[in-house]
Short mmCIF file of C-alpha atoms in Angstrom, two decimals:
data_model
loop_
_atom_site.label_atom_id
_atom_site.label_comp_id
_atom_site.label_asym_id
_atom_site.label_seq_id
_atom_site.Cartn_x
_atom_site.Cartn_y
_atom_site.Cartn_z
CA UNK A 520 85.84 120.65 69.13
CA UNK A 521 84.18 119.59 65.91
CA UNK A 522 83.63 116.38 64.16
CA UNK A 523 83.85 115.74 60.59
CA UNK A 524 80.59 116.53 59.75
CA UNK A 525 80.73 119.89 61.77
CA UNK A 526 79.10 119.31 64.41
CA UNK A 527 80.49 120.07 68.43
CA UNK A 528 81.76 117.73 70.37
CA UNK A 529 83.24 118.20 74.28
CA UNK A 530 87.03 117.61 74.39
CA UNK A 531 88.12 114.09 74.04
CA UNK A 532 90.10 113.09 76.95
CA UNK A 533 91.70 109.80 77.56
CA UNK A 534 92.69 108.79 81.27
CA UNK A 535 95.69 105.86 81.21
CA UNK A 536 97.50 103.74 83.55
CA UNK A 537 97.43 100.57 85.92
CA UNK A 538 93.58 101.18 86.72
CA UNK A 539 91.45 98.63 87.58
CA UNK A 540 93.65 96.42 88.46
CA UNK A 541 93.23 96.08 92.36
CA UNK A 542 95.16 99.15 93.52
CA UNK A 543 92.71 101.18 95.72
CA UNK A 544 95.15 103.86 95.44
CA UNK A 545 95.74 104.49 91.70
CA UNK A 546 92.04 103.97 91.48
CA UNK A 547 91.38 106.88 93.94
CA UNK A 548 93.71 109.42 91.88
CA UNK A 549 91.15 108.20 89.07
CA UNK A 550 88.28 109.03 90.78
CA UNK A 551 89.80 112.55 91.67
CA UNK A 552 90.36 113.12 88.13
CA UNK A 553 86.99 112.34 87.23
CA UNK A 554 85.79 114.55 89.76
CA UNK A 555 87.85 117.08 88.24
CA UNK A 556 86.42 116.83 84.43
CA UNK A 557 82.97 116.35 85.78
CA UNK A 558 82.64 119.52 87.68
CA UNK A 559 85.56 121.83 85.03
CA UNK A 560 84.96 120.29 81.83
CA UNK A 561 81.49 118.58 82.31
CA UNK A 562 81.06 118.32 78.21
CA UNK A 563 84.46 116.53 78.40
CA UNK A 564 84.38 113.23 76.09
CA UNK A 565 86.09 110.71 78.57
CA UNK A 566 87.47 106.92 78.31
CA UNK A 567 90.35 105.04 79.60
CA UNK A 568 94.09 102.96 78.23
CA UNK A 569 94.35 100.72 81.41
CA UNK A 570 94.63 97.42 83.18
CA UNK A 571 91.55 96.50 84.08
CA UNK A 572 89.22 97.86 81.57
CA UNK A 573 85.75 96.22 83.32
CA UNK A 574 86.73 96.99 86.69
CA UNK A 575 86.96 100.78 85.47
CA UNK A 576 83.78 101.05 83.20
CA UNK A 577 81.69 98.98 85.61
CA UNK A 578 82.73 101.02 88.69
CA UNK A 579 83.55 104.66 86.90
CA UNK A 580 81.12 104.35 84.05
CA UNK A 581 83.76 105.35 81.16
CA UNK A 582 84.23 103.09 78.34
CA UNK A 583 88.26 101.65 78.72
CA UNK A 584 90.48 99.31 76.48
CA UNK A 585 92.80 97.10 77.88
CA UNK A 586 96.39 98.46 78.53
CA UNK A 587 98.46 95.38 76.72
CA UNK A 588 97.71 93.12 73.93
CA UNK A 589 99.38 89.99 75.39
CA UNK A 590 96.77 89.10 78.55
CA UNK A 591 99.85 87.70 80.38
CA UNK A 592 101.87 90.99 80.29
CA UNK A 593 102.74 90.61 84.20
CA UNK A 594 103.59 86.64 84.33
CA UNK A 595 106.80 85.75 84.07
CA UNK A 596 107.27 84.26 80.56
CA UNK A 597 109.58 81.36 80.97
CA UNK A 598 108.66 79.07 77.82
CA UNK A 599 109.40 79.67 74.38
CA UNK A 600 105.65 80.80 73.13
CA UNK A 601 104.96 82.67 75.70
CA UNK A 602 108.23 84.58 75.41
CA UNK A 603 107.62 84.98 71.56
CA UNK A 604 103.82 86.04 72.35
CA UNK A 605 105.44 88.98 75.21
CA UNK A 606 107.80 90.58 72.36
CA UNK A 607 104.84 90.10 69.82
CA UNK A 608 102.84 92.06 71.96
CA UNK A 609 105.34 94.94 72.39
CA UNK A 610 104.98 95.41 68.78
CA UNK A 611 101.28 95.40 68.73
CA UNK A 612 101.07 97.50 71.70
CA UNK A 613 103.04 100.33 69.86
CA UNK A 614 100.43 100.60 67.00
CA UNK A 615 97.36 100.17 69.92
CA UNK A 616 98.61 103.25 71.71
CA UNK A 617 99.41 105.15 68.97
CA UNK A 618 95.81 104.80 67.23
CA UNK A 619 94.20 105.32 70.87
CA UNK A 620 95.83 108.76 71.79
CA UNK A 621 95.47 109.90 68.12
CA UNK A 622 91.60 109.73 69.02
CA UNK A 623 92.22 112.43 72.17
CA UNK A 624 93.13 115.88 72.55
CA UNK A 625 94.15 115.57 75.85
CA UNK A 626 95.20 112.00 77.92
CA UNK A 627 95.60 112.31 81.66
CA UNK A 628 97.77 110.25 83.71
CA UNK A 629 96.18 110.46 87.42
CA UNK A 630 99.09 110.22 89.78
CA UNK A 631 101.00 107.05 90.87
CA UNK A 632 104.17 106.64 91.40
CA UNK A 633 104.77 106.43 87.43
CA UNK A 634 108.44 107.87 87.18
CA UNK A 635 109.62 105.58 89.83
CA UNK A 636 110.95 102.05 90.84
CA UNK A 637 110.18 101.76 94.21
CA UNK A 638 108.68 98.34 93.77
CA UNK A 639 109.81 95.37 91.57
CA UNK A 640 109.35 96.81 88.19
CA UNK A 641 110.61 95.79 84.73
CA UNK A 642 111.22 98.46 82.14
CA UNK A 643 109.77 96.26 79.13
CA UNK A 644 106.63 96.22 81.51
CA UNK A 645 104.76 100.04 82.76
CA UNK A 646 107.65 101.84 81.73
CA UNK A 647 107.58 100.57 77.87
CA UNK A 648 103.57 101.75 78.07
CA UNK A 649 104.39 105.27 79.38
CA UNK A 650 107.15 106.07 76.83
CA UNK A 651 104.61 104.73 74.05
CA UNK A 652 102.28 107.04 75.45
CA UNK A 653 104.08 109.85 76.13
CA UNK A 654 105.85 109.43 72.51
CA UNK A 655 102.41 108.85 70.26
CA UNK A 656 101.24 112.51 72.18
CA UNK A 657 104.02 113.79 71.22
CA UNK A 658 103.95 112.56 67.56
CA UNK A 659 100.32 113.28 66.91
CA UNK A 660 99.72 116.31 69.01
CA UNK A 661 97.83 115.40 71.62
CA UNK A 662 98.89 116.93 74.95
CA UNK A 663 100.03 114.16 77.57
CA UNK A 664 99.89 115.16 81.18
CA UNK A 665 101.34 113.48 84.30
CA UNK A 666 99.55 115.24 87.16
CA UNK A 667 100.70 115.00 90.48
CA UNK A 668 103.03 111.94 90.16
CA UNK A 669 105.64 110.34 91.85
CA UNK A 670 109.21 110.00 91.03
CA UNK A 671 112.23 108.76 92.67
CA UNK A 672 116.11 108.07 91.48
CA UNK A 673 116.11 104.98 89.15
CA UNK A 674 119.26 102.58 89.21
CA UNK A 675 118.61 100.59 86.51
CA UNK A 676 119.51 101.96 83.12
CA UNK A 677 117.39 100.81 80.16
CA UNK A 678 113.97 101.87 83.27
CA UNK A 679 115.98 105.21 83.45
CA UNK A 680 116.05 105.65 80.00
CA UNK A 681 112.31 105.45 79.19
CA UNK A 682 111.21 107.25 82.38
CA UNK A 683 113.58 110.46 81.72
CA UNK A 684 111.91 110.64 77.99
CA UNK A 685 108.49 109.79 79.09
CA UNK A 686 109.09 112.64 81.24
CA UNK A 687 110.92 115.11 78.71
CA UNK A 688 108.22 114.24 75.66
CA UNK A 689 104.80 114.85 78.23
CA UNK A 690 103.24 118.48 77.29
CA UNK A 691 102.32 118.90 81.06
CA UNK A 692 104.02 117.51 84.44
CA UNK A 693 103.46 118.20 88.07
CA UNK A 694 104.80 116.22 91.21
CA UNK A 695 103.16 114.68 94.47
CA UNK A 696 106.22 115.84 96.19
CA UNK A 697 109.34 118.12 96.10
CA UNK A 698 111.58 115.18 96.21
CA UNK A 699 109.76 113.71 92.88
CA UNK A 700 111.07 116.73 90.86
CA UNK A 701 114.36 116.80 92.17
CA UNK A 702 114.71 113.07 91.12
CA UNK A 703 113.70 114.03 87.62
CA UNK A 704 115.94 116.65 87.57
CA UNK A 705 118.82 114.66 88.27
CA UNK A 706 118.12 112.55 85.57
CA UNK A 707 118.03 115.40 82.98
CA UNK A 708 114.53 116.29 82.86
CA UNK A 709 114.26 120.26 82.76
CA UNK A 710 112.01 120.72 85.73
CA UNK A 711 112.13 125.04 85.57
CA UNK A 712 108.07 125.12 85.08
CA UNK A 713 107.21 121.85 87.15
CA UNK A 714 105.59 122.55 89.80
CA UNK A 715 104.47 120.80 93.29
CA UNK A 716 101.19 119.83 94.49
CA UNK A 717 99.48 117.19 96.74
CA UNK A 718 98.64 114.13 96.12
CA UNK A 719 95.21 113.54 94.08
CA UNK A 720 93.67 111.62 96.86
CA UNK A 721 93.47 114.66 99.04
CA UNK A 722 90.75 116.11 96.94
CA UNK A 723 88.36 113.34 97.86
CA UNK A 724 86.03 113.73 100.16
CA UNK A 725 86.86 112.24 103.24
CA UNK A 726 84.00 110.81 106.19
CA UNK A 727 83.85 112.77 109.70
CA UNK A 728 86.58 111.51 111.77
CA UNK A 729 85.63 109.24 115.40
CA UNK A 730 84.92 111.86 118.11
CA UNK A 731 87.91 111.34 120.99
CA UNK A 732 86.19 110.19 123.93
CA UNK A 733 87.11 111.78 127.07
CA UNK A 734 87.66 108.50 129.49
CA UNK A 735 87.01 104.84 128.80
CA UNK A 736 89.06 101.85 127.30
CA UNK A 737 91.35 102.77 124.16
CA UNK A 738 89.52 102.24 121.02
CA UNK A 739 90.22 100.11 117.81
CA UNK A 740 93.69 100.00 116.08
CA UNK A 741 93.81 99.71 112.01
CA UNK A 742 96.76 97.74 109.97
CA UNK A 743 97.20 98.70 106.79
CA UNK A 744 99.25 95.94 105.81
CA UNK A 745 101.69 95.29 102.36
CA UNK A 746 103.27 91.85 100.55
CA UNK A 747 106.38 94.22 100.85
CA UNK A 748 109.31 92.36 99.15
CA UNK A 749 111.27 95.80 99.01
CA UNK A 750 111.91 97.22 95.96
CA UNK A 751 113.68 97.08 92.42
CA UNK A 752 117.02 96.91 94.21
CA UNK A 753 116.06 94.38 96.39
CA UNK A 754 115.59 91.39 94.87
CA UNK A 755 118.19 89.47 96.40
CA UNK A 756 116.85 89.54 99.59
CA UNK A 757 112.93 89.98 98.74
CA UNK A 758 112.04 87.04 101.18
CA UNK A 759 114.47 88.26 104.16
CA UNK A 760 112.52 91.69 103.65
CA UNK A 761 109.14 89.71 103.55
CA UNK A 762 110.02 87.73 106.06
CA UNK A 763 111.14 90.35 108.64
CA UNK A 764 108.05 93.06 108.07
CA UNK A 765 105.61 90.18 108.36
CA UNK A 766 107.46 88.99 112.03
CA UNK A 767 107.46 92.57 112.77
CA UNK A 768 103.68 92.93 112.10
CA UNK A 769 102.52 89.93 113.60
CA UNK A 770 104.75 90.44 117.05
CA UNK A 771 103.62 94.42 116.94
CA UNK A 772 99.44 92.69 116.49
CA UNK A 773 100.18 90.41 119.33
CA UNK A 774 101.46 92.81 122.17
CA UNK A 775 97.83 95.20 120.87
CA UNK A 776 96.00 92.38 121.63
CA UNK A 777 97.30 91.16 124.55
CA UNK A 778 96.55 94.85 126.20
CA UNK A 779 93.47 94.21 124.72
CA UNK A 780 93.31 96.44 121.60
CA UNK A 781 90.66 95.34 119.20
CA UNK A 782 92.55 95.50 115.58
CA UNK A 783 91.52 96.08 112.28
CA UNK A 784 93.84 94.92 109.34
CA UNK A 785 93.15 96.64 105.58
CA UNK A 786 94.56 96.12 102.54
CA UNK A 787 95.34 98.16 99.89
CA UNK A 788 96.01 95.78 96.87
CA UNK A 789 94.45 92.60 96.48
CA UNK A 790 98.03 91.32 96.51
CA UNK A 791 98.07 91.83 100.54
CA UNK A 792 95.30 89.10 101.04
CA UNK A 793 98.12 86.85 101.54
CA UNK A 794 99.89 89.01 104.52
CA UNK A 795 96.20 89.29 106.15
CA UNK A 796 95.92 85.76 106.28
CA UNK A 797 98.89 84.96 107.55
CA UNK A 798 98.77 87.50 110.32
CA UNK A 799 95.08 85.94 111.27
CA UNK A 800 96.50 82.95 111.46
CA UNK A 801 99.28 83.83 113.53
CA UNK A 802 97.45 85.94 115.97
CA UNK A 803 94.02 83.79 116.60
CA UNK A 804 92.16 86.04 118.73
CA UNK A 805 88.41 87.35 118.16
CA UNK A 806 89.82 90.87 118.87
CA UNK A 807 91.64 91.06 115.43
CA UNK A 808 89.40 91.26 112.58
CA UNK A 809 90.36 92.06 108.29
CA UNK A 810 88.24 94.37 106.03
CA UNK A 811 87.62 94.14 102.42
CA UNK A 812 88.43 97.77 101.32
CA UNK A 813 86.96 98.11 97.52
CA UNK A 814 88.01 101.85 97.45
CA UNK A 815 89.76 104.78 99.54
CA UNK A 816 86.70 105.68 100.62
CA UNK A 817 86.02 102.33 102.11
CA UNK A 818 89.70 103.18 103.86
CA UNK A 819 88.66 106.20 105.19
CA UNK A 820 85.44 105.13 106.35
CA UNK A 821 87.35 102.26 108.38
CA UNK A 822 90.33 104.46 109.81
CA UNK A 823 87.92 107.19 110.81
CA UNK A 824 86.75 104.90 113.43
CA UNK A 825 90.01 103.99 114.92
CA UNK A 826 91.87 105.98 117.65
CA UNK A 827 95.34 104.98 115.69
CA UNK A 828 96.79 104.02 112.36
CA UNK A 829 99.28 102.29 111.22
CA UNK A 830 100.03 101.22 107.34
CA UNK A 831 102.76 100.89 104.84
CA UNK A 832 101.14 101.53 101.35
CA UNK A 833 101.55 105.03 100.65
CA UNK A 834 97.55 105.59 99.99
CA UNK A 835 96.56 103.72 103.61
CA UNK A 836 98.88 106.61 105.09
CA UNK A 837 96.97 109.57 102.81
CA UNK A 838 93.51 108.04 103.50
CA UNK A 839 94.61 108.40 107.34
CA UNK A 840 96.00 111.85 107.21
CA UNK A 841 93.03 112.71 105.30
CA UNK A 842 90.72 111.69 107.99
CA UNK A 843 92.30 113.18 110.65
CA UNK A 844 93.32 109.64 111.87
CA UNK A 845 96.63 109.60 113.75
CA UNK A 846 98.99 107.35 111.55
CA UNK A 847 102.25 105.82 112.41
CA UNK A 848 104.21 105.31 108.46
CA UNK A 849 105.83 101.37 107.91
CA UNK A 850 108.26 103.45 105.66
CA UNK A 851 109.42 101.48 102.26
CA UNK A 852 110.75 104.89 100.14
CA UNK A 853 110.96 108.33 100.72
CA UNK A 854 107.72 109.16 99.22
CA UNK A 855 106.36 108.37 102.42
CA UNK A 856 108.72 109.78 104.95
CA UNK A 857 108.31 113.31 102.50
CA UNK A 858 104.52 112.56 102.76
CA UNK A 859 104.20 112.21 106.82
CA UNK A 860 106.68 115.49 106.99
CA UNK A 861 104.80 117.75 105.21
CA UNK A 862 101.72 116.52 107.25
CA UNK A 863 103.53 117.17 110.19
CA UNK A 864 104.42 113.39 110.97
CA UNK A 865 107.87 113.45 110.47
CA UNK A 866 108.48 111.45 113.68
CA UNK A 867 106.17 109.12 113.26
CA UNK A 868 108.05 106.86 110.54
CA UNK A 869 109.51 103.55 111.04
CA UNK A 870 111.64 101.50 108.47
CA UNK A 871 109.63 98.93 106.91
CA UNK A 872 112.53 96.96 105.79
CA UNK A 873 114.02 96.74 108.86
CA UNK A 874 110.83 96.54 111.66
CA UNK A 875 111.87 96.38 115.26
CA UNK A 876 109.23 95.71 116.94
CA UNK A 877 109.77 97.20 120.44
CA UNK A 878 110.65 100.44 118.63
CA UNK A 879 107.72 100.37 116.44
CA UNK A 880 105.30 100.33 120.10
CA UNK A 881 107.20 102.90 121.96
CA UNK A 882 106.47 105.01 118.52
CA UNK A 883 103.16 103.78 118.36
CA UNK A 884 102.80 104.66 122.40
CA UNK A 885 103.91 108.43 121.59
CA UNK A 886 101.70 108.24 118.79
CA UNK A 887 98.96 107.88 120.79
CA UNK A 888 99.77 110.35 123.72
CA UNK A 889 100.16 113.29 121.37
CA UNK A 890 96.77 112.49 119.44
CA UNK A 891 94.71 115.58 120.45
CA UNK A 892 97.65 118.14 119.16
CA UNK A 893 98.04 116.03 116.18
CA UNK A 894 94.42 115.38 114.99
CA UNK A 895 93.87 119.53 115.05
CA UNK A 896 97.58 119.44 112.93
CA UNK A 897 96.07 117.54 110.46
CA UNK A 898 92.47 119.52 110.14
CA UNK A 899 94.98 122.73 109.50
CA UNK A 900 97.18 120.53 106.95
CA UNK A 901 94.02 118.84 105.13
CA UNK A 902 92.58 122.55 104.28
CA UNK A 903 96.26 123.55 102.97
CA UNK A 904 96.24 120.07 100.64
CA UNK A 905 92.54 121.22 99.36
CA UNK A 906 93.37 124.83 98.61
CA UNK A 907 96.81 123.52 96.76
CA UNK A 908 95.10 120.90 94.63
CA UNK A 909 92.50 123.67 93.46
CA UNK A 910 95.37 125.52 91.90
CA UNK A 911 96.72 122.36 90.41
CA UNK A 912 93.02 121.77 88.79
CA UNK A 913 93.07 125.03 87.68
CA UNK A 914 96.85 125.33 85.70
CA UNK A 915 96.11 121.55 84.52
CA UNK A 916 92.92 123.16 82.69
CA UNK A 917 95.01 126.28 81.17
CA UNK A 918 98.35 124.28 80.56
CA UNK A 919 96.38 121.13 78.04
CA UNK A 920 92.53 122.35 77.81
CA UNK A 921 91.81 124.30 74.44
CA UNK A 922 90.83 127.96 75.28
CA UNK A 923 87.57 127.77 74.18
CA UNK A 924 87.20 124.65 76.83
CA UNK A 925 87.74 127.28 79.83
CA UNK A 926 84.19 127.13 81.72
CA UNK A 927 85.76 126.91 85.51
CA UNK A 928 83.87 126.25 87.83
CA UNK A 929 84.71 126.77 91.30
CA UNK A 930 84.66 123.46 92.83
CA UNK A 931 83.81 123.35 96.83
CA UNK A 932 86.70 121.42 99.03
CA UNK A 933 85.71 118.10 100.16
#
């Protein structure tokens, strides 16, 4: 590329979504993609569009703008001001994102479950910033690319709307999952030259996994635990959903600790504090103990010490599988179900909205019988995800790079 005084400049990409805002997951499909134009593109010109602007520069070293205008985008706005200052901020928002990705050639959105609703979700909120993306590339040239995102069936009609032309005005798209791009195809997006890779955490590098010992006492057991409310459907009975997963958790805790399992709980938002605290409180035993997970590489460093896993948020399940960590899936969509199948967990999968507890420990006892088989299923499965995500790399560079940007670089597998 050239400036206006003729001189070269790397590409200008521009990375956007809700990073930096406390999701260890979203930030970890960052980090992949940063991986990815460090090693491919190295001359690449890179900042972020996102929710937590310091949190990114200050951890990823990009300069980043805030996503929204109005700082209280994700409170409820119940007074008259603050409603006025929301709608204000739409408006403003439109002419922000337009002028941002009219500075880029290319703008990258890492993952996430970004064409789906499988969490409370207002389409005046995420959804609104997508289509304002997705339409300003579209309007100014500059080639928008969701790369290996999730999608799922949407039931709510204006969030339908903007997702399906999000979808339909992005130059590139490729899905986490085959269910993802059957969803958008049901809502009218042609899918014909979509294609199907892994999720971006699997091309992070993941820490050794514990070595099995042969006899002894059963080693430590790691909770990856959720504020699970259900999802967009479910907010009539959010609390009865709350309310049952966290009984479920703390009763599944208990009988661990009683056999004397030490347990680990993690996070994966800083929204699950609250669940962590409650279960401590619950269960007051030295044996159960909470870490404070900054990244998915904290994750992995914490579940490849533990004999067992068992989480809800999607990424706690991936960081898992990745280390070779037999998981048991707290199941809230069928992201995760499609995720533990293809990993060769299918079995392994209990409803989160709907946690029985003495079902959950005769899985969990299974689980842990069939560990040896499974752990050398997942070293074969991890090397598959690796391989796949180079070729996703590698048609995400010829589908939105220009030509003349094409230095590949073989990359090694984590």
């Amino acid at each position: 590329m050239k400036t206006a005084t003729g001189m070269k400049t790397g590409t200008r990409v521009g990375v956007f979504g809700l990073l930096g805002s406390g999701n260890l997951g979203n930030d970890g499909s960052l980090e992949a993609v940063l991986g990815y134009l460090r090693a491919e593109h190295p001359d690449a010109v890179v900042d972020a569009l996102c929710g937590g602007p310091k949190a990114v520069t200050t951890r990823f070293g990009i300069p980043a703008t805030r996503l929204h205008w109005y700082r209280g985008e994700y409170r409820t706005a119940s007074r008259a001001g603050a409603i006025a200052a929301k709608a204000l901020g739409k408006l403003v928002d439109a002419v922000r994102t337009a002028a941002w990705v009219r500075r880029h050639d290319v703008v990258i959105v890492p993952g996430m479950g970004v064409l789906e609703a499988t969490l409370p979700l207002r389409p005046w909120g995420f959804p609104y910033a997508l289509f304002l993306l997705c339409a300003s590339g579209r309007l100014f040239g500059t080639r928008v690319a969701l790369v290996s995102v999730g999608a799922a069936a949407i039931g709510d009609r204006p969030t339908r709307a903007l997702v399906r032309w999000s979808a339909r005005l992005a130059a590139y798209r490729s899905y986490r999952d085959a269910q993802s791009r059957a969803a958008m195809r049901a809502m009218g997006v042609d899918t014909a030259r979509d294609e199907v890779y892994p999720d971006l955490a699997f091309a992070l590098p993941a820490p050794r996994p514990r070595a099995s010992a042969p006899s002894g006492p059963p080693g430590p057991v790691c909770v990856g635990v959720m504020a699970f409310h259900g999802g967009n459907d479910d907010r009539a009975r959010a609390d009865e959903i709350y309310r049952r997963y966290l009984d479920g958790t703390i009763r599944f805790v208990r009988t661990l600790v009683e056999e004397g399992r030490p347990v680990r709980l993690l996070t994966g938002d800083e929204c699950d504090a609250s669940v962590v605290v409650a279960i401590l409180d619950a269960v007051d035993s030295p044996l159960v103990t909470a870490a404070e997970p900054a990244s998915l590489a904290d994750l992995m460093r914490e579940m490849a010490a533990a004999d067992t896993v068992v989480a809800v948020r999607y990424h706690n399940l991936i960081c898992a599988l990745k280390t070779g960590t037999p998981v048991l899936a707290l199941s809230y969509a069928a992201k995760s179900d499609a995720l533990m199948d293809r990993m060769g967990f299918g079995a392994y999968c209990h409803p989160a909205r709907e946690v029985d507890p003495d079902r959950l420990l005769e899985q969990f006892r299974a689980l842990e019988k069939h560990s040896p088989e499974l752990r050398q299923t997942l070293t074969e499965r991890n090397q598959a995800a690796a391989q796949h995500l180079e070729q996703q790399f590698t048609a995400l560079t010829a589908a939105v790079f220009p030509a003349a940007d094409h230095t590949h670089t073989p990359r090694k597998a984590p």
